Amino acid sequence: MGGAVKVYGVAASPFVATVLLCLEEVGADYELLPLDMAAREQRTEPYLSRNPFGKIPALEDGELTLFGNEIHTLITNQSIAYKL
């Protein structure tokens, strides 16, 4: 995987904030790509190609795309690995 991890969502969301906090903790290079929730941008393409459920966050690392429980599983596993 290369470059910054892309996180799609809004920082005010507790789900997105959790992801951002964990990325900060491990020192990952990331970029928050905000969505216009009032305009329901999360329910339109191209976002639906990242997360077909239209929920936030979605996370991209190179060609790997994660959303929903996949992100939380990754965070849990990384937290255990780094003893966070």
Coordinates of C-alpha atoms in Angstrom, one line a residue:
M1 CA 0.0 0.0 0.0
G2 CA 1.3 3.4 -0.7
G3 CA 0.6 7.0 0.0
A4 CA -1.8 8.4 2.5
V5 CA -4.8 6.5 3.7
K6 CA -8.0 8.1 2.5
V7 CA -10.8 8.4 5.0
Y8 CA -14.2 9.4 3.6
G9 CA -16.7 11.0 6.0
V10 CA -17.0 13.9 8.4
A11 CA -14.8 14.4 11.5
A12 CA -17.9 15.2 13.6
S13 CA -19.1 11.6 13.2
P14 CA -18.1 9.4 16.2
F15 CA -17.4 6.6 13.7
V16 CA -15.1 8.7 11.6
A17 CA -13.5 10.2 14.7
T18 CA -12.6 6.8 16.0
V19 CA -10.9 5.9 12.8
L20 CA -9.0 9.2 12.7
L21 CA -7.9 8.8 16.4
C22 CA -6.5 5.3 15.7
L23 CA -4.7 6.5 12.6
E24 CA -3.2 9.3 14.7
E25 CA -2.2 6.8 17.4
V26 CA -0.2 4.6 15.0
G27 CA 1.3 7.6 13.2
A28 CA -0.3 6.8 9.8
D29 CA -0.3 9.3 7.0
Y30 CA -4.0 9.9 6.2
E31 CA -6.2 12.4 4.4
L32 CA -9.8 13.1 5.5
L33 CA -12.0 13.6 2.5
P34 CA -15.2 15.2 3.7
L35 CA -18.6 14.4 2.3
D36 CA -21.6 16.7 2.2
M37 CA -24.0 14.8 4.5
A38 CA -26.8 17.4 4.1
A39 CA -26.7 16.8 0.3
R40 CA -26.6 13.0 1.0
E41 CA -23.4 12.7 -0.9
Q42 CA -22.8 9.4 0.8
R43 CA -25.8 8.0 -1.1
T44 CA -24.5 8.9 -4.6
E45 CA -21.8 7.6 -6.9
P46 CA -18.8 7.5 -6.7
Y47 CA -19.2 7.0 -2.9
L48 CA -21.5 4.0 -3.3
S49 CA -18.7 2.2 -5.2
R50 CA -16.6 2.6 -2.0
N51 CA -19.4 1.6 0.4
P52 CA -22.5 0.2 -1.2
F53 CA -24.4 0.7 2.1
G54 CA -24.0 4.5 1.8
K55 CA -22.6 4.8 5.4
I56 CA -19.5 6.6 6.7
P57 CA -16.7 6.1 7.1
A58 CA -15.0 4.4 4.2
L59 CA -11.2 3.9 4.1
E60 CA -9.0 3.5 1.1
D61 CA -5.3 2.4 1.3
G62 CA -4.0 2.0 -2.2
E63 CA -6.3 -0.6 -3.8
L64 CA -7.7 -1.8 -0.5
T65 CA -11.1 -0.4 0.4
L66 CA -12.7 -1.0 3.8
F67 CA -16.1 0.1 5.3
G68 CA -18.3 -0.8 8.3
N69 CA -17.2 -3.6 10.5
E70 CA -14.1 -4.2 8.4
I71 CA -12.7 -0.9 9.6
H72 CA -13.6 -1.7 13.2
T73 CA -12.0 -5.1 13.0
L74 CA -8.9 -3.6 11.6
I75 CA -8.8 -1.0 14.3
T76 CA -9.3 -3.7 17.0
N77 CA -6.6 -5.9 15.6
Q78 CA -4.1 -3.0 15.2
S79 CA -4.9 -1.8 18.7
I80 CA -4.1 -5.2 20.1
A81 CA -0.9 -5.5 17.9
Y82 CA 0.3 -2.1 19.1
K83 CA -1.0 -2.5 22.6
L84 CA -3.0 0.7 22.4

